[in-house]
């Protein structure tokens, strides 16, 4: 079937009561903010590094959008964590200029629910579904089985964007595009934020004032399940650095700087 290239991305987009019901208005809004950030001189070396990382990540996403013929072939692995939150924002930005077809009403995404989920994580994921118009498939089963089911139920999906970073378990040898390992359901894993540092993720989230899961304000720096995730001991507040209104005894995740210390609150 020939590729239909409309004049504008919103040509033929879903319309309800005269309004564009596609994700285009959301994408355009986010893209305007991110583009403005990229065009201004960064105020700090950290924000300059974030600008550079953002350009690279947008380039990877743009390659993915070029490489796959239809948007239906691309999905996002989303669990409400900080890394996939940044990835989600960047994906939506990239779609603002998507020209291959009208944008849909919702974005394909997949969430594998932990066997011991935090209620805060589930609530944040629910909020994300509404805020970012996600068509989120949820599975409460082991990851391999969940992806198998997801691909069976979404036969067009060929590539899944994943927010893994270099310092995550198994992140060390990944590139921007990696087929799944043998024994796993076959799809292309796309890693646009693989080389972002921990501090850059937080600088992006805080610069754009993106709402995030409240557990991060309680000293959690990486989110798993309730049985294997604790506030990060590196953020334990002492009398000297405890802020007013800080009842939890831990400083917020964004105060951690070191990549290596990120998973000190995880048992695996
Ligand atoms: P954090 O490290 O703070 O929890 P995160 O969840 O975004 O943030 P990781 O836990 O390192 O990052 O996971 C890496 C990526 O793998 C995520 O960004 C997401 O794309 C994907 N992922 C991990 N766990 C799940 C899950 N349960 N469901 C869907 N995607 C997941």
PDB file of C-alpha atoms and ligand atoms in Angstrom:
ATOM      1  CA  UNK A   1       0.000   0.000   0.000  1.00  0.00           C
ATOM      2  CA  UNK A   2       1.502   3.388  -0.940  1.00  0.00           C
ATOM      3  CA  UNK A   3       2.445   5.709   1.885  1.00  0.00           C
ATOM      4  CA  UNK A   4      -0.025   8.552   2.213  1.00  0.00           C
ATOM      5  CA  UNK A   5       1.688  11.828   3.002  1.00  0.00           C
ATOM      6  CA  UNK A   6      -0.815  14.496   4.026  1.00  0.00           C
ATOM      7  CA  UNK A   7       0.026  18.197   3.702  1.00  0.00           C
ATOM      8  CA  UNK A   8      -0.148  18.656   7.447  1.00  0.00           C
ATOM      9  CA  UNK A   9       0.139  16.169  10.276  1.00  0.00           C
ATOM     10  CA  UNK A  10      -3.391  17.030  11.405  1.00  0.00           C
ATOM     11  CA  UNK A  11      -4.881  16.533   7.967  1.00  0.00           C
ATOM     12  CA  UNK A  12      -7.622  13.929   8.588  1.00  0.00           C
ATOM     13  CA  UNK A  13      -6.836  13.846  12.310  1.00  0.00           C
ATOM     14  CA  UNK A  14      -9.709  12.753  14.568  1.00  0.00           C
ATOM     15  CA  UNK A  15     -12.000  15.733  15.160  1.00  0.00           C
ATOM     16  CA  UNK A  16     -14.592  16.016  17.944  1.00  0.00           C
ATOM     17  CA  UNK A  17     -16.916  19.049  18.078  1.00  0.00           C
ATOM     18  CA  UNK A  18     -14.578  20.920  15.758  1.00  0.00           C
ATOM     19  CA  UNK A  19     -11.541  20.273  17.979  1.00  0.00           C
ATOM     20  CA  UNK A  20      -8.519  18.239  17.057  1.00  0.00           C
ATOM     21  CA  UNK A  21      -8.935  15.127  19.206  1.00  0.00           C
ATOM     22  CA  UNK A  22      -5.572  13.713  18.213  1.00  0.00           C
ATOM     23  CA  UNK A  23      -2.426  14.019  20.324  1.00  0.00           C
ATOM     24  CA  UNK A  24      -1.175  16.755  17.983  1.00  0.00           C
ATOM     25  CA  UNK A  25      -2.095  19.749  20.231  1.00  0.00           C
ATOM     26  CA  UNK A  26      -0.302  18.126  23.180  1.00  0.00           C
ATOM     27  CA  UNK A  27       2.709  17.275  21.006  1.00  0.00           C
ATOM     28  CA  UNK A  28       2.845  20.811  19.597  1.00  0.00           C
ATOM     29  CA  UNK A  29       2.704  22.341  23.075  1.00  0.00           C
ATOM     30  CA  UNK A  30       5.529  20.185  24.390  1.00  0.00           C
ATOM     31  CA  UNK A  31       7.606  20.663  21.241  1.00  0.00           C
ATOM     32  CA  UNK A  32       7.302  24.445  21.523  1.00  0.00           C
ATOM     33  CA  UNK A  33       8.690  24.341  25.071  1.00  0.00           C
ATOM     34  CA  UNK A  34      11.500  21.946  24.253  1.00  0.00           C
ATOM     35  CA  UNK A  35      12.483  23.822  21.087  1.00  0.00           C
ATOM     36  CA  UNK A  36      12.585  27.102  23.011  1.00  0.00           C
ATOM     37  CA  UNK A  37      14.881  25.447  25.567  1.00  0.00           C
ATOM     38  CA  UNK A  38      17.164  24.182  22.816  1.00  0.00           C
ATOM     39  CA  UNK A  39      17.404  27.612  21.256  1.00  0.00           C
ATOM     40  CA  UNK A  40      18.376  29.519  24.381  1.00  0.00           C
ATOM     41  CA  UNK A  41      21.809  29.685  25.915  1.00  0.00           C
ATOM     42  CA  UNK A  42      21.906  27.264  28.825  1.00  0.00           C
ATOM     43  CA  UNK A  43      22.195  28.848  32.259  1.00  0.00           C
ATOM     44  CA  UNK A  44      24.402  26.122  33.735  1.00  0.00           C
ATOM     45  CA  UNK A  45      26.831  23.478  32.428  1.00  0.00           C
ATOM     46  CA  UNK A  46      24.302  20.822  33.532  1.00  0.00           C
ATOM     47  CA  UNK A  47      21.519  22.361  31.420  1.00  0.00           C
ATOM     48  CA  UNK A  48      23.954  22.667  28.507  1.00  0.00           C
ATOM     49  CA  UNK A  49      24.607  18.934  28.810  1.00  0.00           C
ATOM     50  CA  UNK A  50      20.833  18.342  28.934  1.00  0.00           C
ATOM     51  CA  UNK A  51      20.420  20.321  25.709  1.00  0.00           C
ATOM     52  CA  UNK A  52      23.006  18.112  24.024  1.00  0.00           C
ATOM     53  CA  UNK A  53      21.413  14.907  25.349  1.00  0.00           C
ATOM     54  CA  UNK A  54      17.995  16.141  24.259  1.00  0.00           C
ATOM     55  CA  UNK A  55      19.238  16.730  20.698  1.00  0.00           C
ATOM     56  CA  UNK A  56      20.727  13.234  20.557  1.00  0.00           C
ATOM     57  CA  UNK A  57      17.575  11.603  21.950  1.00  0.00           C
ATOM     58  CA  UNK A  58      15.339  13.518  19.525  1.00  0.00           C
ATOM     59  CA  UNK A  59      17.615  12.363  16.703  1.00  0.00           C
ATOM     60  CA  UNK A  60      17.239   8.717  17.751  1.00  0.00           C
ATOM     61  CA  UNK A  61      13.456   9.024  18.020  1.00  0.00           C
ATOM     62  CA  UNK A  62      13.327  10.737  14.635  1.00  0.00           C
ATOM     63  CA  UNK A  63      15.349   7.850  13.116  1.00  0.00           C
ATOM     64  CA  UNK A  64      12.865   5.396  14.633  1.00  0.00           C
ATOM     65  CA  UNK A  65       9.911   7.362  13.270  1.00  0.00           C
ATOM     66  CA  UNK A  66      11.556   7.378   9.820  1.00  0.00           C
ATOM     67  CA  UNK A  67      12.519   3.718   9.949  1.00  0.00           C
ATOM     68  CA  UNK A  68       9.085   2.359  10.821  1.00  0.00           C
ATOM     69  CA  UNK A  69       6.421   2.939   8.276  1.00  0.00           C
ATOM     70  CA  UNK A  70       3.469   3.461  10.564  1.00  0.00           C
ATOM     71  CA  UNK A  71       3.180   4.824  14.077  1.00  0.00           C
ATOM     72  CA  UNK A  72       1.285   1.632  14.939  1.00  0.00           C
ATOM     73  CA  UNK A  73       4.604  -0.183  14.624  1.00  0.00           C
ATOM     74  CA  UNK A  74       6.106   1.769  17.517  1.00  0.00           C
ATOM     75  CA  UNK A  75       5.288   1.584  21.212  1.00  0.00           C
ATOM     76  CA  UNK A  76       6.678   2.857  24.515  1.00  0.00           C
ATOM     77  CA  UNK A  77       7.594   0.811  27.561  1.00  0.00           C
ATOM     78  CA  UNK A  78       6.230   2.931  30.401  1.00  0.00           C
ATOM     79  CA  UNK A  79       6.125   2.279  34.148  1.00  0.00           C
ATOM     80  CA  UNK A  80       5.884   5.801  35.552  1.00  0.00           C
ATOM     81  CA  UNK A  81       9.627   5.939  36.293  1.00  0.00           C
ATOM     82  CA  UNK A  82      11.671   9.091  35.735  1.00  0.00           C
ATOM     83  CA  UNK A  83      13.633   7.790  32.728  1.00  0.00           C
ATOM     84  CA  UNK A  84      10.636   6.665  30.686  1.00  0.00           C
ATOM     85  CA  UNK A  85       8.857   9.886  31.725  1.00  0.00           C
ATOM     86  CA  UNK A  86      11.585  11.929  29.999  1.00  0.00           C
ATOM     87  CA  UNK A  87      11.405   9.553  27.050  1.00  0.00           C
ATOM     88  CA  UNK A  88       7.636   9.965  26.824  1.00  0.00           C
ATOM     89  CA  UNK A  89       7.942  13.766  26.732  1.00  0.00           C
ATOM     90  CA  UNK A  90      10.596  13.567  24.001  1.00  0.00           C
ATOM     91  CA  UNK A  91       8.530  11.110  21.962  1.00  0.00           C
ATOM     92  CA  UNK A  92       5.515  13.404  22.117  1.00  0.00           C
ATOM     93  CA  UNK A  93       7.728  16.366  21.080  1.00  0.00           C
ATOM     94  CA  UNK A  94       9.031  14.423  18.099  1.00  0.00           C
ATOM     95  CA  UNK A  95       5.515  13.597  16.964  1.00  0.00           C
ATOM     96  CA  UNK A  96       4.665  17.292  16.599  1.00  0.00           C
ATOM     97  CA  UNK A  97       6.261  17.195  13.155  1.00  0.00           C
ATOM     98  CA  UNK A  98       5.241  13.670  12.171  1.00  0.00           C
ATOM     99  CA  UNK A  99       4.158  13.851   8.555  1.00  0.00           C
ATOM    100  CA  UNK A 100       3.541  10.271   7.473  1.00  0.00           C
ATOM    101  CA  UNK A 101      -0.051  10.115   8.659  1.00  0.00           C
ATOM    102  CA  UNK A 102      -2.481  11.904  10.965  1.00  0.00           C
ATOM    103  CA  UNK A 103      -1.628  11.418  14.606  1.00  0.00           C
ATOM    104  CA  UNK A 104      -3.862   9.091  16.615  1.00  0.00           C
ATOM    105  CA  UNK A 105      -5.874   9.970  19.712  1.00  0.00           C
ATOM    106  CA  UNK A 106      -3.570   7.946  21.946  1.00  0.00           C
ATOM    107  CA  UNK A 107      -0.033   6.680  22.038  1.00  0.00           C
ATOM    108  CA  UNK A 108       0.703   2.928  22.149  1.00  0.00           C
ATOM    109  CA  UNK A 109       2.422   1.962  25.387  1.00  0.00           C
ATOM    110  CA  UNK A 110       2.885  -1.021  27.662  1.00  0.00           C
ATOM    111  CA  UNK A 111       3.169  -1.344  31.448  1.00  0.00           C
ATOM    112  CA  UNK A 112       4.155  -4.491  33.281  1.00  0.00           C
ATOM    113  CA  UNK A 113       2.734  -4.188  36.788  1.00  0.00           C
ATOM    114  CA  UNK A 114       5.094  -5.233  39.570  1.00  0.00           C
ATOM    115  CA  UNK A 115       3.999  -8.229  41.672  1.00  0.00           C
ATOM    116  CA  UNK A 116       4.133  -5.850  44.676  1.00  0.00           C
ATOM    117  CA  UNK A 117       3.206  -2.477  43.202  1.00  0.00           C
ATOM    118  CA  UNK A 118       3.486   0.835  45.019  1.00  0.00           C
ATOM    119  CA  UNK A 119       0.071   2.509  45.057  1.00  0.00           C
ATOM    120  CA  UNK A 120       1.851   5.796  44.288  1.00  0.00           C
ATOM    121  CA  UNK A 121       3.372   4.327  41.127  1.00  0.00           C
ATOM    122  CA  UNK A 122       0.071   2.928  39.913  1.00  0.00           C
ATOM    123  CA  UNK A 123      -1.662   6.245  40.646  1.00  0.00           C
ATOM    124  CA  UNK A 124       1.038   8.163  38.778  1.00  0.00           C
ATOM    125  CA  UNK A 125       0.741   5.810  35.805  1.00  0.00           C
ATOM    126  CA  UNK A 126      -3.032   6.401  35.829  1.00  0.00           C
ATOM    127  CA  UNK A 127      -2.422  10.163  35.796  1.00  0.00           C
ATOM    128  CA  UNK A 128       0.024   9.775  32.916  1.00  0.00           C
ATOM    129  CA  UNK A 129      -2.574   7.900  30.882  1.00  0.00           C
ATOM    130  CA  UNK A 130      -4.856  10.927  31.101  1.00  0.00           C
ATOM    131  CA  UNK A 131      -2.250  13.693  30.902  1.00  0.00           C
ATOM    132  CA  UNK A 132      -0.356  12.234  27.970  1.00  0.00           C
ATOM    133  CA  UNK A 133      -3.169  10.356  26.174  1.00  0.00           C
ATOM    134  CA  UNK A 134      -1.677   6.895  26.506  1.00  0.00           C
ATOM    135  CA  UNK A 135      -3.234   3.780  25.109  1.00  0.00           C
ATOM    136  CA  UNK A 136      -1.587   1.741  27.861  1.00  0.00           C
ATOM    137  CA  UNK A 137      -1.728  -2.061  27.857  1.00  0.00           C
ATOM    138  CA  UNK A 138      -1.179  -3.415  31.382  1.00  0.00           C
ATOM    139  CA  UNK A 139       0.040  -6.883  32.281  1.00  0.00           C
ATOM    140  CA  UNK A 140       0.510  -8.369  35.738  1.00  0.00           C
ATOM    141  CA  UNK A 141       2.904 -11.191  34.898  1.00  0.00           C
ATOM    142  CA  UNK A 142       6.631 -11.733  34.405  1.00  0.00           C
ATOM    143  CA  UNK A 143       8.225  -9.364  31.910  1.00  0.00           C
ATOM    144  CA  UNK A 144       9.037 -11.915  29.186  1.00  0.00           C
ATOM    145  CA  UNK A 145       5.514 -13.319  29.221  1.00  0.00           C
ATOM    146  CA  UNK A 146       4.043  -9.810  29.262  1.00  0.00           C
ATOM    147  CA  UNK A 147       5.930  -8.717  26.144  1.00  0.00           C
ATOM    148  CA  UNK A 148       4.936 -11.963  24.408  1.00  0.00           C
ATOM    149  CA  UNK A 149       1.280 -11.255  25.194  1.00  0.00           C
ATOM    150  CA  UNK A 150       1.632  -7.594  24.208  1.00  0.00           C
ATOM    151  CA  UNK A 151       3.075  -8.479  20.804  1.00  0.00           C
ATOM    152  CA  UNK A 152       0.389 -11.119  20.255  1.00  0.00           C
ATOM    153  CA  UNK A 153      -2.300  -8.567  21.037  1.00  0.00           C
ATOM    154  CA  UNK A 154      -0.597  -5.737  19.082  1.00  0.00           C
ATOM    155  CA  UNK A 155       0.603  -7.532  16.002  1.00  0.00           C
ATOM    156  CA  UNK A 156       1.808  -4.399  14.220  1.00  0.00           C
ATOM    157  CA  UNK A 157       4.280  -3.372  16.926  1.00  0.00           C
ATOM    158  CA  UNK A 158       7.879  -3.886  15.769  1.00  0.00           C
ATOM    159  CA  UNK A 159       9.804  -1.450  17.948  1.00  0.00           C
ATOM    160  CA  UNK A 160       9.446  -0.428  21.594  1.00  0.00           C
ATOM    161  CA  UNK A 161      11.074   2.656  23.079  1.00  0.00           C
ATOM    162  CA  UNK A 162      12.684   1.887  26.415  1.00  0.00           C
ATOM    163  CA  UNK A 163      14.110   4.340  28.973  1.00  0.00           C
ATOM    164  CA  UNK A 164      17.110   2.214  29.970  1.00  0.00           C
ATOM    165  CA  UNK A 165      20.316   4.123  30.744  1.00  0.00           C
ATOM    166  CA  UNK A 166      23.925   2.956  30.623  1.00  0.00           C
ATOM    167  CA  UNK A 167      24.210   2.546  34.414  1.00  0.00           C
ATOM    168  CA  UNK A 168      21.067   0.374  34.695  1.00  0.00           C
ATOM    169  CA  UNK A 169      21.457  -3.407  35.026  1.00  0.00           C
ATOM    170  CA  UNK A 170      22.101  -4.782  31.487  1.00  0.00           C
ATOM    171  CA  UNK A 171      22.490  -1.236  30.142  1.00  0.00           C
ATOM    172  CA  UNK A 172      26.232  -1.288  29.708  1.00  0.00           C
ATOM    173  CA  UNK A 173      26.509  -2.699  26.191  1.00  0.00           C
ATOM    174  CA  UNK A 174      23.266  -1.385  24.706  1.00  0.00           C
ATOM    175  CA  UNK A 175      23.163   0.943  21.696  1.00  0.00           C
ATOM    176  CA  UNK A 176      20.342   3.141  20.401  1.00  0.00           C
ATOM    177  CA  UNK A 177      18.770   0.220  18.497  1.00  0.00           C
ATOM    178  CA  UNK A 178      19.059  -3.365  19.778  1.00  0.00           C
ATOM    179  CA  UNK A 179      16.992  -6.393  18.844  1.00  0.00           C
ATOM    180  CA  UNK A 180      15.832  -8.317  21.907  1.00  0.00           C
ATOM    181  CA  UNK A 181      18.141 -11.104  23.081  1.00  0.00           C
ATOM    182  CA  UNK A 182      17.480 -14.685  21.998  1.00  0.00           C
ATOM    183  CA  UNK A 183      14.804 -16.347  24.106  1.00  0.00           C
ATOM    184  CA  UNK A 184      12.855 -13.063  24.330  1.00  0.00           C
ATOM    185  CA  UNK A 185       9.865 -12.026  22.204  1.00  0.00           C
ATOM    186  CA  UNK A 186      11.338 -10.436  19.086  1.00  0.00           C
ATOM    187  CA  UNK A 187      11.191  -6.666  18.732  1.00  0.00           C
ATOM    188  CA  UNK A 188      13.572  -3.759  18.305  1.00  0.00           C
ATOM    189  CA  UNK A 189      14.415  -2.007  21.553  1.00  0.00           C
ATOM    190  CA  UNK A 190      15.029   1.690  21.010  1.00  0.00           C
ATOM    191  CA  UNK A 191      17.083   3.465  23.693  1.00  0.00           C
ATOM    192  CA  UNK A 192      17.062   7.228  23.070  1.00  0.00           C
ATOM    193  CA  UNK A 193      18.187   8.164  26.615  1.00  0.00           C
ATOM    194  CA  UNK A 194      20.785   5.415  27.036  1.00  0.00           C
ATOM    195  CA  UNK A 195      23.655   7.855  27.647  1.00  0.00           C
ATOM    196  CA  UNK A 196      21.823  10.326  29.861  1.00  0.00           C
ATOM    197  CA  UNK A 197      23.246  10.713  33.331  1.00  0.00           C
ATOM    198  CA  UNK A 198      21.064  10.541  36.424  1.00  0.00           C
ATOM    199  CA  UNK A 199      21.507  14.263  37.126  1.00  0.00           C
ATOM    200  CA  UNK A 200      20.550  15.128  33.520  1.00  0.00           C
ATOM    201  CA  UNK A 201      17.267  13.232  33.810  1.00  0.00           C
ATOM    202  CA  UNK A 202      16.377  15.228  36.903  1.00  0.00           C
ATOM    203  CA  UNK A 203      17.571  18.509  35.396  1.00  0.00           C
ATOM    204  CA  UNK A 204      15.233  17.931  32.421  1.00  0.00           C
ATOM    205  CA  UNK A 205      12.262  17.036  34.626  1.00  0.00           C
ATOM    206  CA  UNK A 206      12.818  19.992  36.928  1.00  0.00           C
ATOM    207  CA  UNK A 207      13.593  22.505  34.211  1.00  0.00           C
ATOM    208  CA  UNK A 208      10.277  21.741  32.491  1.00  0.00           C
ATOM    209  CA  UNK A 209       8.462  21.290  35.817  1.00  0.00           C
ATOM    210  CA  UNK A 210       7.114  17.932  34.699  1.00  0.00           C
ATOM    211  CA  UNK A 211       5.022  16.282  37.431  1.00  0.00           C
ATOM    212  CA  UNK A 212       6.633  13.025  38.595  1.00  0.00           C
ATOM    213  CA  UNK A 213       5.825  10.126  40.911  1.00  0.00           C
ATOM    214  CA  UNK A 214       5.773  11.460  44.521  1.00  0.00           C
ATOM    215  CA  UNK A 215       7.930   8.582  45.782  1.00  0.00           C
ATOM    216  CA  UNK A 216      10.939  10.393  44.328  1.00  0.00           C
ATOM    217  CA  UNK A 217      10.374  13.187  46.834  1.00  0.00           C
ATOM    218  CA  UNK A 218      10.618  10.615  49.633  1.00  0.00           C
ATOM    219  CA  UNK A 219      14.157   9.560  48.782  1.00  0.00           C
ATOM    220  CA  UNK A 220      13.399   6.763  46.308  1.00  0.00           C
ATOM    221  CA  UNK A 221      15.763   7.118  43.346  1.00  0.00           C
ATOM    222  CA  UNK A 222      14.693   4.118  41.245  1.00  0.00           C
ATOM    223  CA  UNK A 223      11.283   2.458  41.469  1.00  0.00           C
ATOM    224  CA  UNK A 224      10.671  -1.281  41.655  1.00  0.00           C
ATOM    225  CA  UNK A 225       8.147  -3.085  43.850  1.00  0.00           C
ATOM    226  CA  UNK A 226       7.390  -2.524  47.549  1.00  0.00           C
ATOM    227  CA  UNK A 227       9.399  -5.582  48.587  1.00  0.00           C
ATOM    228  CA  UNK A 228      12.644  -4.700  46.828  1.00  0.00           C
ATOM    229  CA  UNK A 229      12.737  -0.896  46.794  1.00  0.00           C
ATOM    230  CA  UNK A 230      13.634   1.442  49.647  1.00  0.00           C
ATOM    231  CA  UNK A 231      14.527   5.093  49.967  1.00  0.00           C
ATOM    232  CA  UNK A 232      18.121   5.564  48.903  1.00  0.00           C
ATOM    233  CA  UNK A 233      20.444   5.466  51.959  1.00  0.00           C
ATOM    234  CA  UNK A 234      22.676   8.040  50.256  1.00  0.00           C
ATOM    235  CA  UNK A 235      19.777  10.501  50.697  1.00  0.00           C
ATOM    236  CA  UNK A 236      19.249   9.889  54.399  1.00  0.00           C
ATOM    237  CA  UNK A 237      18.710  13.301  55.875  1.00  0.00           C
ATOM    238  CA  UNK A 238      20.925  14.437  58.683  1.00  0.00           C
ATOM    239  CA  UNK A 239      20.098  17.237  61.057  1.00  0.00           C
ATOM    240  CA  UNK A 240      22.386  19.476  59.042  1.00  0.00           C
ATOM    241  CA  UNK A 241      20.717  18.966  55.645  1.00  0.00           C
ATOM    242  CA  UNK A 242      17.099  18.214  56.675  1.00  0.00           C
ATOM    243  CA  UNK A 243      14.788  20.813  55.202  1.00  0.00           C
ATOM    244  CA  UNK A 244      11.714  22.258  56.824  1.00  0.00           C
ATOM    245  CA  UNK A 245       8.561  20.140  56.209  1.00  0.00           C
ATOM    246  CA  UNK A 246      10.721  17.091  55.560  1.00  0.00           C
ATOM    247  CA  UNK A 247       8.964  14.371  57.481  1.00  0.00           C
ATOM    248  CA  UNK A 248      10.243  11.290  55.718  1.00  0.00           C
ATOM    249  CA  UNK A 249      13.853  11.562  56.842  1.00  0.00           C
ATOM    250  CA  UNK A 250      15.119  11.335  53.267  1.00  0.00           C
ATOM    251  CA  UNK A 251      16.012  14.076  50.826  1.00  0.00           C
ATOM    252  CA  UNK A 252      14.388  14.094  47.366  1.00  0.00           C
ATOM    253  CA  UNK A 253      15.787  11.980  44.535  1.00  0.00           C
ATOM    254  CA  UNK A 254      16.836  14.999  42.514  1.00  0.00           C
ATOM    255  CA  UNK A 255      19.424  15.896  45.149  1.00  0.00           C
ATOM    256  CA  UNK A 256      21.477  12.804  44.353  1.00  0.00           C
ATOM    257  CA  UNK A 257      24.214  13.505  41.831  1.00  0.00           C
ATOM    258  CA  UNK A 258      26.189  10.313  41.328  1.00  0.00           C
ATOM    259  CA  UNK A 259      25.000   7.774  38.724  1.00  0.00           C
ATOM    260  CA  UNK A 260      26.534   4.950  40.751  1.00  0.00           C
ATOM    261  CA  UNK A 261      24.477   5.740  43.857  1.00  0.00           C
ATOM    262  CA  UNK A 262      21.124   5.588  42.021  1.00  0.00           C
ATOM    263  CA  UNK A 263      20.285   1.970  42.780  1.00  0.00           C
ATOM    264  CA  UNK A 264      21.448   1.855  46.401  1.00  0.00           C
ATOM    265  CA  UNK A 265      17.773   1.699  47.371  1.00  0.00           C
ATOM    266  CA  UNK A 266      17.084  -1.346  45.179  1.00  0.00           C
ATOM    267  CA  UNK A 267      17.669  -4.960  46.308  1.00  0.00           C
ATOM    268  CA  UNK A 268      18.478  -6.029  42.725  1.00  0.00           C
TER     269      UNK A 268
HETATM  270  P1  LIG B   1      13.598   4.421  37.709  1.00  0.00           P
HETATM  271  O1  LIG B   1      14.993   3.857  37.489  1.00  0.00           O
HETATM  272  O2  LIG B   1      13.610   5.662  38.526  1.00  0.00           O
HETATM  273  O3  LIG B   1      12.646   3.382  38.229  1.00  0.00           O
HETATM  274  P2  LIG B   1      12.603   4.034  35.054  1.00  0.00           P
HETATM  275  O4  LIG B   1      11.587   3.062  35.548  1.00  0.00           O
HETATM  276  O5  LIG B   1      12.185   4.907  33.953  1.00  0.00           O
HETATM  277  O6  LIG B   1      13.096   4.938  36.263  1.00  0.00           O
HETATM  278  P3  LIG B   1      14.339   1.706  34.952  1.00  0.00           P
HETATM  279  O7  LIG B   1      13.640   1.156  36.145  1.00  0.00           O
HETATM  280  O8  LIG B   1      15.826   1.729  34.956  1.00  0.00           O
HETATM  281  O9  LIG B   1      13.898   3.233  34.620  1.00  0.00           O
HETATM  282  O10 LIG B   1      13.826   0.890  33.696  1.00  0.00           O
HETATM  283  C1  LIG B   1      14.343   1.216  32.422  1.00  0.00           C
HETATM  284  C2  LIG B   1      13.220   1.301  31.424  1.00  0.00           C
HETATM  285  O11 LIG B   1      12.655  -0.010  31.208  1.00  0.00           O
HETATM  286  C3  LIG B   1      12.048   2.167  31.819  1.00  0.00           C
HETATM  287  O12 LIG B   1      12.322   3.531  31.557  1.00  0.00           O
HETATM  288  C4  LIG B   1      10.935   1.602  30.969  1.00  0.00           C
HETATM  289  O13 LIG B   1      11.026   2.076  29.632  1.00  0.00           O
HETATM  290  C5  LIG B   1      11.268   0.120  30.980  1.00  0.00           C
HETATM  291  N1  LIG B   1      10.583  -0.571  32.086  1.00  0.00           N
HETATM  292  C6  LIG B   1      11.145  -1.005  33.237  1.00  0.00           C
HETATM  293  N2  LIG B   1      10.229  -1.608  34.007  1.00  0.00           N
HETATM  294  C7  LIG B   1       9.066  -1.565  33.317  1.00  0.00           C
HETATM  295  C8  LIG B   1       7.735  -2.034  33.568  1.00  0.00           C
HETATM  296  N3  LIG B   1       7.439  -2.673  34.682  1.00  0.00           N
HETATM  297  N4  LIG B   1       6.772  -1.794  32.640  1.00  0.00           N
HETATM  298  C9  LIG B   1       7.058  -1.139  31.501  1.00  0.00           C
HETATM  299  N5  LIG B   1       8.301  -0.693  31.203  1.00  0.00           N
HETATM  300  C10 LIG B   1       9.291  -0.897  32.089  1.00  0.00           C
END
